[in-house]
mmCIF file of C-alpha atoms and ligand atoms in Angstrom:
data_model
loop_
_atom_site.group_PDB
_atom_site.id
_atom_site.type_symbol
_atom_site.label_atom_id
_atom_site.label_comp_id
_atom_site.label_asym_id
_atom_site.label_seq_id
_atom_site.Cartn_x
_atom_site.Cartn_y
_atom_site.Cartn_z
ATOM 1 C CA MET A 1 83.568 41.340 2.668
ATOM 2 C CA LYS A 2 80.834 38.815 3.531
ATOM 3 C CA LYS A 3 81.912 36.507 6.358
ATOM 4 C CA GLU A 4 80.669 32.901 6.218
ATOM 5 C CA ILE A 5 78.932 31.093 9.082
ATOM 6 C CA LYS A 6 81.135 28.099 9.888
ATOM 7 C CA LYS A 7 81.391 27.634 13.677
ATOM 8 C CA ILE A 8 78.454 28.596 15.837
ATOM 9 C CA LEU A 9 78.344 29.082 19.616
ATOM 10 C CA VAL A 10 74.836 28.721 21.052
ATOM 11 C CA THR A 11 74.257 30.035 24.589
ATOM 12 C CA GLY A 12 71.201 28.918 26.581
ATOM 13 C CA ALA A 13 71.178 25.772 24.437
ATOM 14 C CA SER A 14 69.387 23.597 27.021
ATOM 15 C CA GLY A 15 66.307 25.839 27.010
ATOM 16 C CA GLN A 16 63.027 25.732 25.123
ATOM 17 C CA ILE A 17 64.362 27.204 21.871
ATOM 18 C CA GLY A 18 68.002 26.053 22.045
ATOM 19 C CA SER A 19 67.180 22.393 22.585
ATOM 20 C CA GLU A 20 65.262 22.321 19.285
ATOM 21 C CA LEU A 21 67.451 24.773 17.368
ATOM 22 C CA VAL A 22 70.805 23.067 18.036
ATOM 23 C CA PRO A 23 69.940 19.743 16.289
ATOM 24 C CA ILE A 24 68.731 21.668 13.223
ATOM 25 C CA LEU A 25 71.860 23.833 13.170
ATOM 26 C CA ARG A 26 74.008 20.693 13.488
ATOM 27 C CA ASN A 27 72.209 19.157 10.501
ATOM 28 C CA LYS A 28 72.820 22.277 8.462
ATOM 29 C CA TYR A 29 76.343 23.310 9.521
ATOM 30 C CA GLY A 30 77.804 19.985 10.772
ATOM 31 C CA ASP A 31 77.654 18.351 14.214
ATOM 32 C CA LYS A 32 81.133 19.498 15.310
ATOM 33 C CA ASN A 33 80.518 23.058 14.141
ATOM 34 C CA VAL A 34 77.766 23.898 16.603
ATOM 35 C CA ILE A 35 78.973 24.336 20.193
ATOM 36 C CA ALA A 36 76.069 24.106 22.616
ATOM 37 C CA THR A 37 76.461 25.788 26.031
ATOM 38 C CA ASP A 38 74.263 26.411 29.057
ATOM 39 C CA LEU A 39 74.391 26.908 32.788
ATOM 40 C CA LYS A 40 72.495 23.658 33.163
ATOM 41 C CA ILE A 41 72.874 20.227 31.668
ATOM 42 C CA PRO A 42 70.220 19.530 29.022
ATOM 43 C CA LEU A 43 67.383 17.189 29.976
ATOM 44 C CA ASP A 44 67.865 15.303 26.751
ATOM 45 C CA ASN A 45 71.162 13.500 26.009
ATOM 46 C CA LYS A 46 70.900 14.377 22.320
ATOM 47 C CA LEU A 47 72.657 17.731 22.851
ATOM 48 C CA PHE A 48 75.629 15.900 24.431
ATOM 49 C CA GLU A 49 75.732 13.023 22.012
ATOM 50 C CA SER A 50 75.399 14.876 18.738
ATOM 51 C CA GLY A 51 78.211 17.442 19.232
ATOM 52 C CA PRO A 52 80.192 19.570 21.683
ATOM 53 C CA PHE A 53 78.457 20.773 24.880
ATOM 54 C CA HIS A 54 80.035 23.018 27.551
ATOM 55 C CA LEU A 55 78.726 24.325 30.846
ATOM 56 C CA LEU A 56 78.921 28.113 30.657
ATOM 57 C CA ASP A 57 77.635 30.993 32.747
ATOM 58 C CA ILE A 58 77.094 33.750 30.222
ATOM 59 C CA ARG A 59 78.218 36.312 32.811
ATOM 60 C CA ASN A 60 81.714 34.790 32.721
ATOM 61 C CA TYR A 61 83.624 36.736 30.032
ATOM 62 C CA GLU A 62 86.788 34.616 30.275
ATOM 63 C CA THR A 63 84.996 31.292 29.763
ATOM 64 C CA ILE A 64 83.140 32.603 26.705
ATOM 65 C CA GLU A 65 86.434 33.961 25.384
ATOM 66 C CA SER A 66 88.182 30.606 25.783
ATOM 67 C CA ILE A 67 85.358 28.808 23.943
ATOM 68 C CA ILE A 68 85.492 31.342 21.087
ATOM 69 C CA LYS A 69 89.292 30.897 20.837
ATOM 70 C CA ASN A 70 89.370 27.107 21.197
ATOM 71 C CA TYR A 71 86.684 26.461 18.615
ATOM 72 C CA LYS A 72 87.444 29.426 16.332
ATOM 73 C CA ILE A 73 83.839 30.554 16.671
ATOM 74 C CA ASP A 74 82.584 32.986 14.004
ATOM 75 C CA THR A 75 78.892 33.246 14.920
ATOM 76 C CA ILE A 76 77.041 33.457 18.253
ATOM 77 C CA ILE A 77 73.371 32.676 18.761
ATOM 78 C CA HIS A 78 72.772 34.140 22.204
ATOM 79 C CA LEU A 79 69.696 32.545 23.800
ATOM 80 C CA ALA A 80 70.674 32.506 27.488
ATOM 81 C CA ALA A 81 68.287 34.758 29.401
ATOM 82 C CA ILE A 82 65.911 35.054 32.339
ATOM 83 C CA LEU A 83 62.335 35.303 31.044
ATOM 84 C CA SER A 84 59.479 37.555 32.145
ATOM 85 C CA GLY A 85 57.819 35.569 34.956
ATOM 86 C CA ILE A 86 61.044 34.764 36.823
ATOM 87 C CA GLY A 87 62.385 38.216 35.908
ATOM 88 C CA GLU A 88 59.561 39.896 37.812
ATOM 89 C CA THR A 89 60.247 37.845 40.945
ATOM 90 C CA LYS A 90 64.033 38.494 40.699
ATOM 91 C CA PRO A 91 64.510 41.761 38.776
ATOM 92 C CA GLU A 92 68.163 42.404 39.750
ATOM 93 C CA PHE A 93 69.128 38.878 38.769
ATOM 94 C CA CYS A 94 67.248 39.274 35.462
ATOM 95 C CA TRP A 95 69.145 42.505 34.687
ATOM 96 C CA ASP A 96 72.468 40.904 35.614
ATOM 97 C CA VAL A 97 72.069 37.765 33.471
ATOM 98 C CA ASN A 98 70.393 39.431 30.498
ATOM 99 C CA MET A 99 72.560 42.544 30.274
ATOM 100 C CA THR A 100 75.943 41.171 31.398
ATOM 101 C CA GLY A 101 75.457 38.230 29.050
ATOM 102 C CA THR A 102 74.511 40.407 26.075
ATOM 103 C CA VAL A 103 77.330 42.912 26.644
ATOM 104 C CA ASN A 104 79.890 40.088 27.049
ATOM 105 C CA VAL A 105 78.734 38.482 23.791
ATOM 106 C CA LEU A 106 78.836 41.774 21.876
ATOM 107 C CA ASN A 107 82.251 42.843 23.201
ATOM 108 C CA LEU A 108 83.788 39.459 22.415
ATOM 109 C CA ALA A 109 82.167 39.477 18.974
ATOM 110 C CA VAL A 110 83.904 42.807 18.253
ATOM 111 C CA LYS A 111 87.219 41.607 19.751
ATOM 112 C CA PHE A 112 87.286 38.449 17.622
ATOM 113 C CA GLU A 113 85.705 40.106 14.548
ATOM 114 C CA LEU A 114 82.923 37.552 14.385
ATOM 115 C CA ALA A 115 80.753 37.207 11.291
ATOM 116 C CA LYS A 116 77.346 37.388 12.963
ATOM 117 C CA VAL A 117 75.523 37.575 16.271
ATOM 118 C CA PHE A 118 71.849 36.651 16.731
ATOM 119 C CA ILE A 119 70.106 37.880 19.894
ATOM 120 C CA PRO A 120 66.357 37.376 20.196
ATOM 121 C CA SER A 121 64.189 40.151 21.524
ATOM 122 C CA SER A 122 60.550 39.798 22.525
ATOM 123 C CA ILE A 123 57.030 41.240 22.483
ATOM 124 C CA ALA A 124 57.951 42.205 26.069
ATOM 125 C CA VAL A 125 59.628 45.365 24.688
ATOM 126 C CA TRP A 126 56.182 47.005 24.691
ATOM 127 C CA GLY A 127 54.257 48.220 27.689
ATOM 128 C CA PRO A 128 50.747 49.360 28.585
ATOM 129 C CA GLY A 129 48.925 51.737 26.253
ATOM 130 C CA MET A 130 50.280 50.372 22.968
ATOM 131 C CA PRO A 131 47.967 49.952 19.959
ATOM 132 C CA LYS A 132 46.574 46.384 19.844
ATOM 133 C CA LYS A 133 48.712 45.693 16.764
ATOM 134 C CA ALA A 134 52.209 46.884 17.642
ATOM 135 C CA PRO A 135 53.949 48.833 14.865
ATOM 136 C CA GLN A 136 57.538 48.014 13.854
ATOM 137 C CA ASP A 137 59.000 51.358 14.869
ATOM 138 C CA SER A 138 57.357 52.615 18.012
ATOM 139 C CA ILE A 139 57.810 53.949 21.518
ATOM 140 C CA LEU A 140 59.030 51.161 23.820
ATOM 141 C CA GLN A 141 57.992 51.504 27.464
ATOM 142 C CA PRO A 142 58.026 48.012 28.984
ATOM 143 C CA ALA A 143 56.540 47.431 32.434
ATOM 144 C CA THR A 144 58.741 44.410 33.278
ATOM 145 C CA MET A 145 62.465 44.084 34.012
ATOM 146 C CA TYR A 146 62.644 41.400 31.310
ATOM 147 C CA GLY A 147 61.191 43.921 28.834
ATOM 148 C CA VAL A 148 63.649 46.581 29.989
ATOM 149 C CA THR A 149 66.565 44.206 29.272
ATOM 150 C CA LYS A 150 65.107 43.341 25.855
ATOM 151 C CA VAL A 151 64.797 47.026 24.871
ATOM 152 C CA ALA A 152 68.337 47.666 26.131
ATOM 153 C CA GLY A 153 69.571 44.568 24.254
ATOM 154 C CA GLU A 154 68.041 45.822 20.987
ATOM 155 C CA LEU A 155 69.498 49.295 21.450
ATOM 156 C CA ILE A 156 73.013 48.201 22.370
ATOM 157 C CA GLY A 157 72.977 45.675 19.509
ATOM 158 C CA ASP A 158 72.042 48.441 17.053
ATOM 159 C CA TYR A 159 74.736 50.658 18.570
ATOM 160 C CA TYR A 160 77.359 47.960 17.907
ATOM 161 C CA VAL A 161 76.146 47.669 14.292
ATOM 162 C CA LYS A 162 76.668 51.406 13.771
ATOM 163 C CA LYS A 163 79.728 51.971 15.968
ATOM 164 C CA PHE A 164 81.770 48.831 15.258
ATOM 165 C CA GLY A 165 80.261 47.451 12.030
ATOM 166 C CA LEU A 166 79.314 44.258 13.871
ATOM 167 C CA ASP A 167 76.561 42.240 12.158
ATOM 168 C CA VAL A 168 73.992 41.848 14.961
ATOM 169 C CA ARG A 169 70.509 40.540 14.161
ATOM 170 C CA GLY A 170 67.411 39.866 16.205
ATOM 171 C CA VAL A 171 63.657 39.349 16.132
ATOM 172 C CA ARG A 172 60.951 40.210 18.632
ATOM 173 C CA TYR A 173 59.627 36.723 19.223
ATOM 174 C CA PRO A 174 56.004 36.231 20.210
ATOM 175 C CA GLY A 175 55.256 33.505 22.782
ATOM 176 C CA ILE A 176 56.851 30.312 21.504
ATOM 177 C CA ILE A 177 54.858 27.073 21.681
ATOM 178 C CA SER A 178 56.666 23.738 21.485
ATOM 179 C CA SER A 179 56.499 20.104 22.560
ATOM 180 C CA GLU A 180 60.127 19.111 23.313
ATOM 181 C CA THR A 181 61.446 21.218 26.210
ATOM 182 C CA ALA A 182 59.205 23.039 28.657
ATOM 183 C CA PRO A 183 59.613 26.827 28.653
ATOM 184 C CA GLY A 184 61.621 28.492 31.414
ATOM 185 C CA GLY A 185 59.410 30.853 33.408
ATOM 186 C CA GLY A 186 57.733 33.137 30.861
ATOM 187 C CA THR A 187 54.277 34.688 30.804
ATOM 188 C CA THR A 188 53.275 33.007 27.532
ATOM 189 C CA ASP A 189 54.035 29.578 29.050
ATOM 190 C CA TYR A 190 50.294 28.963 29.646
ATOM 191 C CA ALA A 191 49.920 28.420 25.900
ATOM 192 C CA VAL A 192 52.406 25.544 26.134
ATOM 193 C CA ALA A 193 51.332 24.060 29.484
ATOM 194 C CA ILE A 194 47.715 23.885 28.289
ATOM 195 C CA TYR A 195 48.666 21.230 25.713
ATOM 196 C CA TYR A 196 50.646 19.147 28.233
ATOM 197 C CA ASP A 197 47.741 19.210 30.698
ATOM 198 C CA ALA A 198 45.169 18.552 27.952
ATOM 199 C CA VAL A 199 47.041 15.345 27.137
ATOM 200 C CA LYS A 200 47.787 14.311 30.744
ATOM 201 C CA PHE A 201 44.604 15.402 32.614
ATOM 202 C CA ASN A 202 42.121 16.676 29.987
ATOM 203 C CA LYS A 203 41.949 19.766 32.220
ATOM 204 C CA PHE A 204 43.997 22.958 32.668
ATOM 205 C CA ILE A 205 44.155 25.695 35.311
ATOM 206 C CA CYS A 206 45.099 28.874 33.462
ATOM 207 C CA PHE A 207 47.001 31.762 35.089
ATOM 208 C CA VAL A 208 45.534 34.362 32.721
ATOM 209 C CA SER A 209 41.874 35.127 31.881
ATOM 210 C CA GLU A 210 39.972 33.729 28.905
ATOM 211 C CA ASP A 211 40.022 36.949 26.864
ATOM 212 C CA THR A 212 43.811 37.411 27.181
ATOM 213 C CA THR A 213 45.100 37.791 23.620
ATOM 214 C CA LEU A 214 48.786 37.550 22.710
ATOM 215 C CA PRO A 215 50.904 36.978 19.619
ATOM 216 C CA MET A 216 52.181 33.376 19.497
ATOM 217 C CA MET A 217 54.329 31.193 17.243
ATOM 218 C CA TYR A 218 54.968 27.475 16.786
ATOM 219 C CA MET A 219 58.567 26.263 17.205
ATOM 220 C CA PRO A 220 59.188 25.319 13.536
ATOM 221 C CA ASP A 221 58.474 28.943 12.550
ATOM 222 C CA CYS A 222 60.643 30.192 15.434
ATOM 223 C CA ILE A 223 63.569 28.156 14.104
ATOM 224 C CA LYS A 224 62.897 29.115 10.497
ATOM 225 C CA ALA A 225 63.153 32.780 11.552
ATOM 226 C CA VAL A 226 66.672 32.281 13.003
ATOM 227 C CA LEU A 227 67.905 30.446 9.919
ATOM 228 C CA ASP A 228 66.318 32.857 7.418
ATOM 229 C CA LEU A 229 67.420 36.031 9.173
ATOM 230 C CA LEU A 230 70.988 34.747 9.641
ATOM 231 C CA GLU A 231 71.249 34.024 5.908
ATOM 232 C CA ALA A 232 69.645 37.293 4.717
ATOM 233 C CA PRO A 233 72.021 39.662 2.871
ATOM 234 C CA PHE A 234 73.187 42.404 5.270
ATOM 235 C CA GLU A 235 72.768 45.129 2.610
ATOM 236 C CA LYS A 236 69.040 44.423 2.399
ATOM 237 C CA LEU A 237 68.446 44.979 6.127
ATOM 238 C CA LYS A 238 67.217 48.388 7.219
ATOM 239 C CA HIS A 239 66.459 47.089 10.709
ATOM 240 C CA HIS A 240 68.878 44.834 12.557
ATOM 241 C CA THR A 241 68.096 43.796 16.113
ATOM 242 C CA ASN A 242 64.367 44.432 16.442
ATOM 243 C CA PHE A 243 62.270 42.832 13.714
ATOM 244 C CA ASN A 244 58.617 42.325 14.662
ATOM 245 C CA LEU A 245 57.732 38.738 13.853
ATOM 246 C CA GLY A 246 54.104 37.747 13.361
ATOM 247 C CA SER A 247 52.567 34.332 13.079
ATOM 248 C CA MET A 248 49.273 33.901 14.942
ATOM 249 C CA SER A 249 47.327 35.793 17.577
ATOM 250 C CA PHE A 250 44.588 34.273 19.747
ATOM 251 C CA ASN A 251 42.904 34.547 23.108
ATOM 252 C CA VAL A 252 42.690 31.658 25.575
ATOM 253 C CA LYS A 253 39.053 30.964 24.628
ATOM 254 C CA GLN A 254 40.090 30.452 20.996
ATOM 255 C CA LEU A 255 42.965 28.231 22.109
ATOM 256 C CA VAL A 256 40.542 26.109 24.132
ATOM 257 C CA GLU A 257 38.150 25.882 21.144
ATOM 258 C CA SER A 258 41.028 24.670 18.991
ATOM 259 C CA ILE A 259 41.959 21.965 21.539
ATOM 260 C CA ARG A 260 38.281 20.910 21.840
ATOM 261 C CA LYS A 261 38.227 20.160 18.078
ATOM 262 C CA PHE A 262 40.482 17.232 18.984
ATOM 263 C CA LYS A 263 39.524 16.692 22.649
ATOM 264 C CA PRO A 264 35.823 17.688 22.988
ATOM 265 C CA ASN A 265 35.659 17.160 26.775
ATOM 266 C CA PHE A 266 38.685 19.301 27.586
ATOM 267 C CA GLU A 267 38.042 21.448 30.698
ATOM 268 C CA ILE A 268 39.547 24.818 31.657
ATOM 269 C CA VAL A 269 39.548 26.760 34.920
ATOM 270 C CA TYR A 270 40.740 30.384 35.091
ATOM 271 C CA GLU A 271 42.826 31.507 38.082
ATOM 272 C CA PRO A 272 44.656 34.665 36.970
ATOM 273 C CA ASP A 273 47.751 35.579 39.021
ATOM 274 C CA PHE A 274 50.591 38.130 38.660
ATOM 275 C CA HIS A 275 51.149 37.013 35.060
ATOM 276 C CA GLN A 276 47.856 38.705 34.058
ATOM 277 C CA GLU A 277 49.266 42.197 34.481
ATOM 278 C CA ILE A 278 52.318 41.290 32.408
ATOM 279 C CA ALA A 279 50.185 39.747 29.639
ATOM 280 C CA ASP A 280 47.882 42.800 29.636
ATOM 281 C CA SER A 281 50.877 45.083 29.090
ATOM 282 C CA TRP A 282 51.828 43.325 25.814
ATOM 283 C CA PRO A 283 50.177 43.854 22.402
ATOM 284 C CA ASP A 284 47.614 41.440 20.920
ATOM 285 C CA ASP A 285 49.397 41.273 17.594
ATOM 286 C CA VAL A 286 52.366 42.769 15.726
ATOM 287 C CA ASP A 287 52.917 44.384 12.350
ATOM 288 C CA ASP A 288 55.733 42.338 10.810
ATOM 289 C CA SER A 289 55.822 43.998 7.386
ATOM 290 C CA ALA A 290 59.501 45.020 7.834
ATOM 291 C CA ALA A 291 60.548 41.361 8.310
ATOM 292 C CA ARG A 292 58.406 40.355 5.309
ATOM 293 C CA GLU A 293 59.938 43.083 3.116
ATOM 294 C CA GLU A 294 63.575 42.956 4.242
ATOM 295 C CA TRP A 295 64.156 39.183 4.485
ATOM 296 C CA ASN A 296 60.961 37.585 3.133
ATOM 297 C CA TRP A 297 59.561 36.408 6.481
ATOM 298 C CA LYS A 298 56.506 34.176 6.109
ATOM 299 C CA PRO A 299 55.192 31.830 8.823
ATOM 300 C CA ASP A 300 53.911 28.360 7.935
ATOM 301 C CA TRP A 301 51.714 27.400 10.923
ATOM 302 C CA ASP A 302 48.293 28.479 12.200
ATOM 303 C CA LEU A 303 46.438 27.711 15.427
ATOM 304 C CA ASP A 304 44.645 24.514 14.365
ATOM 305 C CA SER A 305 47.590 22.985 12.494
ATOM 306 C CA MET A 306 49.763 23.700 15.551
ATOM 307 C CA THR A 307 47.183 22.219 17.941
ATOM 308 C CA GLN A 308 46.935 19.024 15.943
ATOM 309 C CA ASP A 309 50.729 18.656 15.767
ATOM 310 C CA MET A 310 51.256 19.484 19.466
ATOM 311 C CA LEU A 311 48.636 16.984 20.626
ATOM 312 C CA THR A 312 49.945 14.247 18.326
ATOM 313 C CA LYS A 313 53.534 14.726 19.513
ATOM 314 C CA LEU A 314 52.679 15.001 23.212
ATOM 315 C CA GLU A 315 50.319 12.004 23.136
ATOM 316 C CA ALA A 316 53.071 9.916 21.529
ATOM 317 C CA ARG A 317 55.548 10.971 24.227
ATOM 318 C CA LEU A 318 53.493 11.344 27.413
ATOM 319 C CA LEU A 319 51.015 8.494 27.015
ATOM 320 C CA ARG A 320 53.313 5.714 25.878
HETATM 321 P P1 LIG B 401 64.521 29.218 28.331
HETATM 322 O O1 LIG B 401 64.306 29.824 29.663
HETATM 323 O O2 LIG B 401 63.783 27.993 27.984
HETATM 324 O O3 LIG B 401 66.068 28.936 28.098
HETATM 325 C C1 LIG B 401 67.050 29.864 28.498
HETATM 326 C C2 LIG B 401 68.274 29.073 28.880
HETATM 327 O O4 LIG B 401 69.233 30.016 29.352
HETATM 328 C C3 LIG B 401 68.027 28.046 29.979
HETATM 329 O O5 LIG B 401 68.391 26.762 29.523
HETATM 330 C C4 LIG B 401 68.906 28.520 31.120
HETATM 331 O O6 LIG B 401 69.534 27.466 31.839
HETATM 332 C C5 LIG B 401 69.931 29.366 30.382
HETATM 333 N N1 LIG B 401 70.562 30.351 31.279
HETATM 334 C C6 LIG B 401 69.974 31.106 32.234
HETATM 335 N N2 LIG B 401 70.892 31.839 32.856
HETATM 336 C C7 LIG B 401 72.079 31.557 32.283
HETATM 337 C C8 LIG B 401 73.400 31.997 32.500
HETATM 338 N N3 LIG B 401 73.712 32.884 33.460
HETATM 339 N N4 LIG B 401 74.375 31.497 31.721
HETATM 340 C C9 LIG B 401 74.094 30.592 30.771
HETATM 341 N N5 LIG B 401 72.869 30.106 30.530
HETATM 342 C C10 LIG B 401 71.864 30.603 31.278
HETATM 343 O O7 LIG B 401 64.274 30.374 27.258
HETATM 344 P P2 LIG B 401 63.945 30.228 25.714
HETATM 345 O O8 LIG B 401 62.483 30.257 25.601
HETATM 346 O O9 LIG B 401 64.711 29.136 25.089
HETATM 347 O O10 LIG B 401 64.450 31.651 25.230
HETATM 348 C C11 LIG B 401 65.644 31.849 24.511
HETATM 349 C C12 LIG B 401 65.712 33.307 24.100
HETATM 350 O O11 LIG B 401 64.562 33.635 23.332
HETATM 351 C C13 LIG B 401 65.726 34.277 25.285
HETATM 352 O O12 LIG B 401 66.543 35.366 24.960
HETATM 353 C C14 LIG B 401 64.298 34.750 25.373
HETATM 354 O O13 LIG B 401 64.210 36.023 25.918
HETATM 355 C C15 LIG B 401 63.914 34.755 23.904
HETATM 356 N N6 LIG B 401 62.477 34.676 23.727
HETATM 357 C C16 LIG B 401 61.797 33.535 24.051
HETATM 358 C C17 LIG B 401 60.416 33.490 23.908
HETATM 359 C C18 LIG B 401 59.624 32.262 24.249
HETATM 360 O O14 LIG B 401 58.388 32.329 24.249
HETATM 361 N N7 LIG B 401 60.254 31.137 24.521
HETATM 362 C C19 LIG B 401 59.747 34.618 23.400
HETATM 363 C C20 LIG B 401 60.470 35.769 23.130
HETATM 364 C C21 LIG B 401 61.842 35.785 23.262
HETATM 365 N N1 LIG B 402 57.602 34.185 26.069
HETATM 366 C C1 LIG B 402 58.354 35.154 26.762
HETATM 367 C C2 LIG B 402 57.859 35.359 28.148
HETATM 368 O O1 LIG B 402 56.687 35.157 28.363
HETATM 369 C C3 LIG B 402 58.278 36.462 26.010
HETATM 370 O O2 LIG B 402 59.506 36.837 25.639
HETATM 371 O O3 LIG B 402 58.611 35.752 28.964
#
């Protein structure tokens, strides 16, 4: 029997994706029906003011359990994680947060017979030697601890689908670009910081080289993917936790050219650091035909439309 989404728990809600996803979920499902949680208090009061917010360490099974019971949660969107850059400086910590959190969420979802669980994966599941356009079903040999936890998260999620009949879903997000909340220590963060610095200083020091090419996505498409995949009929899904998700792919030179269409004197300096090796181990692009076929995935944004929107939003906020 199909279980409805009525009460959603969002972990990692104060982060880059959560802080923009929660308001949209509250609009769709009702303010009181979306319980935002994070280890840290959100920078923006909106998450507090528009509905319930709880401090929660995702490694704490009992606290998650009490929130599920108290609010009669039926769906979990599990965003809390340590991303690739910080993960490489603290690999044990990254494993602990990412795996303990995911296993806690899945075990509690089985215990309370939840309707759905959404856990994002990442392009970090791939490692060196992959084809430039990563296939949907392929060998996964990540070179980062973050990537290792994302592969393990996909596999254990799929195991819970088969073993316990739990409805677990997930996409391999590209680098997410957004203007509201700064990203939390990832390798693709340069593609966000470049817009902030273009607006503030008309100059950017980039931690990867100009020909570094990665798959990227603008936040509205990132959010659309969560909503669309959560609503897709389970019977139509052949994949569950690991959908490749394409949108745009560009190198830093092309990103700079796009910004210069709006800010012709924008300057860039390249100072690659440890992030370069991580970026080089990820594919340039992904084949997302499974997502297109199984739940009609189609992105709306391209590089120039995103650049124009990012610069407009950041200028309105940072230069007022
Ligand atoms: P983020 O770093 O901006 O936010 C993650 C949030 O998790 C933070 O607010 C942090 O405080 C919280 N958190 C960390 N440890 C926690 C703990 N022990 N308990 C509870 N909360 C904790 O990350 P994001 O970009 O919003 O990413 C959300 C999810 O999407 C992650 O699973 C990430 O791997 C995935 N993802 C993100 C991107 C991207 O480019 N942003 C790309 C691919 C996948
Ligand atoms: N954007 C993320 C990172 O760079 C990829 O999952 O860590």
